[in-house]
Amino acid sequence: DTGVSQNPRHKITKRGQNVTFRCDPISEHNRLYWYRQTLGQGPEFLTYFQNEAQLEKSRLLSDRFSAERPKGSFSTLEIQRTEQGDSAMYLCASSRRLAGYNEQFFGPGTRLTVL
Amino acid sequence: AQSVTQLDSQVPVFEEAPVELRCNYSSSVSVYLFWYVQYPNQGLQLLLKYLSGSTLVKGINGFEAEFNKSQTSFHLRKPSVHISDTAEYFCAVSENTGNQFYFGTGTSLTVIP
């Protein structure tokens, strides 16, 4: 399987705990994106990387959220001191820029439930 | 920032009937337009995209969409739906100078046997 993979697929945690998700993009893709999708809504952009550089962050990405892509390959998204409002599906996508257009390929997502 | 409006949150349709899922966006600049499909507990799969050229674009699974610049719309159509088309459909917009995708709230298509 050469698609985008995400782990874990499901995470249940108690409020106040820290959680970390991992995304492995398609190998030749240099761009990686994180989105959050709450129930009944479309995905909302959180942040994106080009290689290891984090180039853009949404206002949705509060101080409790941090994303890294240390070697320009996989990425991690950490949420500290989780709140019930963090419960959502976290989607990762990757792309490579082709003549000004970047088709994003999505992973299956990590569903977070904060109790 | 862009905004994307999917006018119908739920669309029930009988099997083999035609369907149209509506999408309007707000933009005064050039954009790329996309339709994605999401099956339960899965990520998003690209159905089709409009980058430039012909305003009628064809995608996978028999879907097509028409870009209408004057009406800022990008409606998705299929002439005959199948049970397996039951899923959530998302319209998305990307400015062609940027990297963010802006998604609509989705349309839940239910195909009734």
PDB file of N, CA and C in Angstrom, chain B residues 10-62:
ATOM      1  N   GLN B  10     -28.493  16.719   3.038  1.00  0.00           N
ATOM      2  CA  GLN B  10     -28.850  15.320   2.801  1.00  0.00           C
ATOM      3  C   GLN B  10     -29.621  15.215   1.492  1.00  0.00           C
ATOM      4  N   VAL B  11     -29.258  14.228   0.710  1.00  0.00           N
ATOM      5  CA  VAL B  11     -29.954  13.995  -0.560  1.00  0.00           C
ATOM      6  C   VAL B  11     -30.276  12.512  -0.653  1.00  0.00           C
ATOM      7  N   PRO B  12     -31.562  12.153  -0.515  1.00  0.00           N
ATOM      8  CA  PRO B  12     -31.975  10.776  -0.776  1.00  0.00           C
ATOM      9  C   PRO B  12     -32.394  10.639  -2.247  1.00  0.00           C
ATOM     10  N   VAL B  13     -32.016   9.541  -2.845  1.00  0.00           N
ATOM     11  CA  VAL B  13     -32.365   9.336  -4.253  1.00  0.00           C
ATOM     12  C   VAL B  13     -32.520   7.843  -4.502  1.00  0.00           C
ATOM     13  N   PHE B  14     -33.445   7.492  -5.359  1.00  0.00           N
ATOM     14  CA  PHE B  14     -33.651   6.083  -5.675  1.00  0.00           C
ATOM     15  C   PHE B  14     -32.554   5.580  -6.613  1.00  0.00           C
ATOM     16  N   GLU B  15     -32.248   4.310  -6.462  1.00  0.00           N
ATOM     17  CA  GLU B  15     -31.248   3.666  -7.306  1.00  0.00           C
ATOM     18  C   GLU B  15     -31.617   3.836  -8.781  1.00  0.00           C
ATOM     19  N   GLU B  16     -30.612   4.108  -9.599  1.00  0.00           N
ATOM     20  CA  GLU B  16     -30.705   4.309 -11.045  1.00  0.00           C
ATOM     21  C   GLU B  16     -31.302   5.663 -11.431  1.00  0.00           C
ATOM     22  N   ALA B  17     -31.659   6.477 -10.463  1.00  0.00           N
ATOM     23  CA  ALA B  17     -32.135   7.828 -10.759  1.00  0.00           C
ATOM     24  C   ALA B  17     -30.937   8.767 -10.881  1.00  0.00           C
ATOM     25  N   PRO B  18     -31.113   9.907 -11.558  1.00  0.00           N
ATOM     26  CA  PRO B  18     -30.030  10.893 -11.625  1.00  0.00           C
ATOM     27  C   PRO B  18     -29.938  11.691 -10.328  1.00  0.00           C
ATOM     28  N   VAL B  19     -28.778  12.294 -10.103  1.00  0.00           N
ATOM     29  CA  VAL B  19     -28.588  13.108  -8.898  1.00  0.00           C
ATOM     30  C   VAL B  19     -27.707  14.302  -9.225  1.00  0.00           C
ATOM     31  N   GLU B  20     -27.974  15.405  -8.535  1.00  0.00           N
ATOM     32  CA  GLU B  20     -27.117  16.578  -8.611  1.00  0.00           C
ATOM     33  C   GLU B  20     -26.861  17.074  -7.202  1.00  0.00           C
ATOM     34  N   LEU B  21     -25.594  17.240  -6.868  1.00  0.00           N
ATOM     35  CA  LEU B  21     -25.190  17.792  -5.575  1.00  0.00           C
ATOM     36  C   LEU B  21     -24.628  19.175  -5.843  1.00  0.00           C
ATOM     37  N   ARG B  22     -25.153  20.161  -5.147  1.00  0.00           N
ATOM     38  CA  ARG B  22     -24.830  21.540  -5.469  1.00  0.00           C
ATOM     39  C   ARG B  22     -23.692  22.099  -4.617  1.00  0.00           C
ATOM     40  N   CYS B  23     -22.895  22.939  -5.244  1.00  0.00           N
ATOM     41  CA  CYS B  23     -21.762  23.568  -4.571  1.00  0.00           C
ATOM     42  C   CYS B  23     -21.578  24.973  -5.118  1.00  0.00           C
ATOM     43  N   ASN B  24     -21.520  25.946  -4.232  1.00  0.00           N
ATOM     44  CA  ASN B  24     -21.189  27.315  -4.611  1.00  0.00           C
ATOM     45  C   ASN B  24     -20.018  27.789  -3.777  1.00  0.00           C
ATOM     46  N   TYR B  25     -19.194  28.625  -4.339  1.00  0.00           N
ATOM     47  CA  TYR B  25     -18.031  29.126  -3.627  1.00  0.00           C
ATOM     48  C   TYR B  25     -17.986  30.644  -3.765  1.00  0.00           C
ATOM     49  N   SER B  26     -17.226  31.265  -2.895  1.00  0.00           N
ATOM     50  CA  SER B  26     -17.067  32.711  -2.938  1.00  0.00           C
ATOM     51  C   SER B  26     -15.625  33.016  -3.285  1.00  0.00           C
ATOM     52  N   SER B  27     -15.408  33.612  -4.410  1.00  0.00           N
ATOM     53  CA  SER B  27     -14.054  33.986  -4.767  1.00  0.00           C
ATOM     54  C   SER B  27     -14.080  34.957  -5.934  1.00  0.00           C
ATOM     55  N   SER B  28     -13.186  35.893  -5.885  1.00  0.00           N
ATOM     56  CA  SER B  28     -13.026  36.801  -7.014  1.00  0.00           C
ATOM     57  C   SER B  28     -11.717  36.531  -7.747  1.00  0.00           C
ATOM     58  N   VAL B  29     -11.021  35.493  -7.302  1.00  0.00           N
ATOM     59  CA  VAL B  29      -9.754  35.151  -7.940  1.00  0.00           C
ATOM     60  C   VAL B  29      -9.885  33.767  -8.554  1.00  0.00           C
ATOM     61  N   SER B  30      -8.880  33.415  -9.318  1.00  0.00           N
ATOM     62  CA  SER B  30      -8.893  32.095  -9.945  1.00  0.00           C
ATOM     63  C   SER B  30      -8.749  31.012  -8.891  1.00  0.00           C
ATOM     64  N   VAL B  31      -9.511  29.960  -9.077  1.00  0.00           N
ATOM     65  CA  VAL B  31      -9.502  28.870  -8.105  1.00  0.00           C
ATOM     66  C   VAL B  31      -9.423  27.527  -8.802  1.00  0.00           C
ATOM     67  N   TYR B  32      -9.019  26.549  -8.015  1.00  0.00           N
ATOM     68  CA  TYR B  32      -9.161  25.158  -8.406  1.00  0.00           C
ATOM     69  C   TYR B  32     -10.339  24.591  -7.618  1.00  0.00           C
ATOM     70  N   LEU B  33     -11.073  23.684  -8.230  1.00  0.00           N
ATOM     71  CA  LEU B  33     -12.275  23.144  -7.603  1.00  0.00           C
ATOM     72  C   LEU B  33     -12.219  21.628  -7.588  1.00  0.00           C
ATOM     73  N   PHE B  34     -12.741  21.061  -6.517  1.00  0.00           N
ATOM     74  CA  PHE B  34     -12.633  19.623  -6.312  1.00  0.00           C
ATOM     75  C   PHE B  34     -13.922  19.067  -5.718  1.00  0.00           C
ATOM     76  N   TRP B  35     -14.173  17.807  -6.007  1.00  0.00           N
ATOM     77  CA  TRP B  35     -15.163  17.036  -5.279  1.00  0.00           C
ATOM     78  C   TRP B  35     -14.467  15.794  -4.713  1.00  0.00           C
ATOM     79  N   TYR B  36     -14.711  15.574  -3.409  1.00  0.00           N
ATOM     80  CA  TYR B  36     -14.195  14.395  -2.731  1.00  0.00           C
ATOM     81  C   TYR B  36     -15.366  13.566  -2.217  1.00  0.00           C
ATOM     82  N   VAL B  37     -15.142  12.273  -2.089  1.00  0.00           N
ATOM     83  CA  VAL B  37     -16.128  11.376  -1.498  1.00  0.00           C
ATOM     84  C   VAL B  37     -15.505  10.746  -0.253  1.00  0.00           C
ATOM     85  N   GLN B  38     -16.323  10.581   0.768  1.00  0.00           N
ATOM     86  CA  GLN B  38     -15.851   9.964   2.009  1.00  0.00           C
ATOM     87  C   GLN B  38     -16.819   8.868   2.416  1.00  0.00           C
ATOM     88  N   TYR B  39     -16.320   7.648   2.455  1.00  0.00           N
ATOM     89  CA  TYR B  39     -17.109   6.529   2.951  1.00  0.00           C
ATOM     90  C   TYR B  39     -16.925   6.430   4.457  1.00  0.00           C
ATOM     91  N   PRO B  40     -17.847   5.799   5.170  1.00  0.00           N
ATOM     92  CA  PRO B  40     -17.775   5.760   6.635  1.00  0.00           C
ATOM     93  C   PRO B  40     -16.424   5.294   7.149  1.00  0.00           C
ATOM     94  N   ASN B  41     -15.894   6.054   8.088  1.00  0.00           N
ATOM     95  CA  ASN B  41     -14.642   5.732   8.771  1.00  0.00           C
ATOM     96  C   ASN B  41     -13.450   5.650   7.822  1.00  0.00           C
ATOM     97  N   GLN B  42     -13.528   6.369   6.730  1.00  0.00           N
ATOM     98  CA  GLN B  42     -12.414   6.395   5.788  1.00  0.00           C
ATOM     99  C   GLN B  42     -12.016   7.840   5.490  1.00  0.00           C
ATOM    100  N   GLY B  43     -10.870   7.995   4.862  1.00  0.00           N
ATOM    101  CA  GLY B  43     -10.429   9.316   4.438  1.00  0.00           C
ATOM    102  C   GLY B  43     -11.152   9.756   3.186  1.00  0.00           C
ATOM    103  N   LEU B  44     -10.722  10.875   2.650  1.00  0.00           N
ATOM    104  CA  LEU B  44     -11.361  11.443   1.474  1.00  0.00           C
ATOM    105  C   LEU B  44     -10.696  10.929   0.199  1.00  0.00           C
ATOM    106  N   GLN B  45     -11.524  10.631  -0.785  1.00  0.00           N
ATOM    107  CA  GLN B  45     -11.032  10.172  -2.081  1.00  0.00           C
ATOM    108  C   GLN B  45     -11.438  11.181  -3.144  1.00  0.00           C
ATOM    109  N   LEU B  46     -10.510  11.578  -3.987  1.00  0.00           N
ATOM    110  CA  LEU B  46     -10.805  12.566  -5.017  1.00  0.00           C
ATOM    111  C   LEU B  46     -11.693  11.955  -6.091  1.00  0.00           C
ATOM    112  N   LEU B  47     -12.812  12.624  -6.360  1.00  0.00           N
ATOM    113  CA  LEU B  47     -13.708  12.205  -7.439  1.00  0.00           C
ATOM    114  C   LEU B  47     -13.327  12.866  -8.753  1.00  0.00           C
ATOM    115  N   LEU B  48     -13.125  14.181  -8.688  1.00  0.00           N
ATOM    116  CA  LEU B  48     -12.778  14.933  -9.888  1.00  0.00           C
ATOM    117  C   LEU B  48     -12.262  16.301  -9.490  1.00  0.00           C
ATOM    118  N   LYS B  49     -11.658  16.979 -10.465  1.00  0.00           N
ATOM    119  CA  LYS B  49     -11.109  18.302 -10.201  1.00  0.00           C
ATOM    120  C   LYS B  49     -11.220  19.174 -11.440  1.00  0.00           C
ATOM    121  N   TYR B  50     -11.347  20.469 -11.207  1.00  0.00           N
ATOM    122  CA  TYR B  50     -11.286  21.453 -12.278  1.00  0.00           C
ATOM    123  C   TYR B  50     -10.082  22.350 -12.009  1.00  0.00           C
ATOM    124  N   LEU B  51      -9.182  22.387 -12.981  1.00  0.00           N
ATOM    125  CA  LEU B  51      -8.012  23.261 -12.877  1.00  0.00           C
ATOM    126  C   LEU B  51      -8.104  24.387 -13.890  1.00  0.00           C
ATOM    127  N   SER B  52      -8.428  24.049 -15.124  1.00  0.00           N
ATOM    128  CA  SER B  52      -8.580  25.025 -16.197  1.00  0.00           C
ATOM    129  C   SER B  52      -9.143  24.287 -17.402  1.00  0.00           C
ATOM    130  N   GLY B  53      -9.436  25.049 -18.470  1.00  0.00           N
ATOM    131  CA  GLY B  53      -9.881  24.420 -19.697  1.00  0.00           C
ATOM    132  C   GLY B  53     -11.369  24.152 -19.714  1.00  0.00           C
ATOM    133  N   SER B  54     -11.752  23.004 -20.229  1.00  0.00           N
ATOM    134  CA  SER B  54     -13.162  22.666 -20.382  1.00  0.00           C
ATOM    135  C   SER B  54     -13.892  22.760 -19.052  1.00  0.00           C
ATOM    136  N   THR B  55     -15.059  23.376 -19.099  1.00  0.00           N
ATOM    137  CA  THR B  55     -15.809  23.577 -17.857  1.00  0.00           C
ATOM    138  C   THR B  55     -16.530  22.317 -17.399  1.00  0.00           C
ATOM    139  N   LEU B  56     -16.632  21.323 -18.258  1.00  0.00           N
ATOM    140  CA  LEU B  56     -17.246  20.056 -17.882  1.00  0.00           C
ATOM    141  C   LEU B  56     -16.128  19.050 -17.619  1.00  0.00           C
ATOM    142  N   VAL B  57     -16.068  18.586 -16.405  1.00  0.00           N
ATOM    143  CA  VAL B  57     -15.008  17.645 -16.047  1.00  0.00           C
ATOM    144  C   VAL B  57     -15.620  16.311 -15.664  1.00  0.00           C
ATOM    145  N   LYS B  58     -14.948  15.266 -16.064  1.00  0.00           N
ATOM    146  CA  LYS B  58     -15.426  13.919 -15.748  1.00  0.00           C
ATOM    147  C   LYS B  58     -14.488  13.288 -14.722  1.00  0.00           C
ATOM    148  N   GLY B  59     -15.104  12.537 -13.816  1.00  0.00           N
ATOM    149  CA  GLY B  59     -14.311  11.912 -12.774  1.00  0.00           C
ATOM    150  C   GLY B  59     -14.522  10.418 -12.720  1.00  0.00           C
ATOM    151  N   ILE B  60     -14.204   9.868 -11.571  1.00  0.00           N
ATOM    152  CA  ILE B  60     -14.334   8.427 -11.407  1.00  0.00           C
ATOM    153  C   ILE B  60     -15.771   8.049 -11.068  1.00  0.00           C
ATOM    154  N   ASN B  61     -16.066   6.779 -11.234  1.00  0.00           N
ATOM    155  CA  ASN B  61     -17.371   6.232 -10.861  1.00  0.00           C
ATOM    156  C   ASN B  61     -18.543   6.888 -11.593  1.00  0.00           C
ATOM    157  N   GLY B  62     -18.295   7.443 -12.776  1.00  0.00           N
ATOM    158  CA  GLY B  62     -19.376   7.992 -13.579  1.00  0.00           C
ATOM    159  C   GLY B  62     -19.832   9.394 -13.204  1.00  0.00           C
TER     160      GLY B  62
END
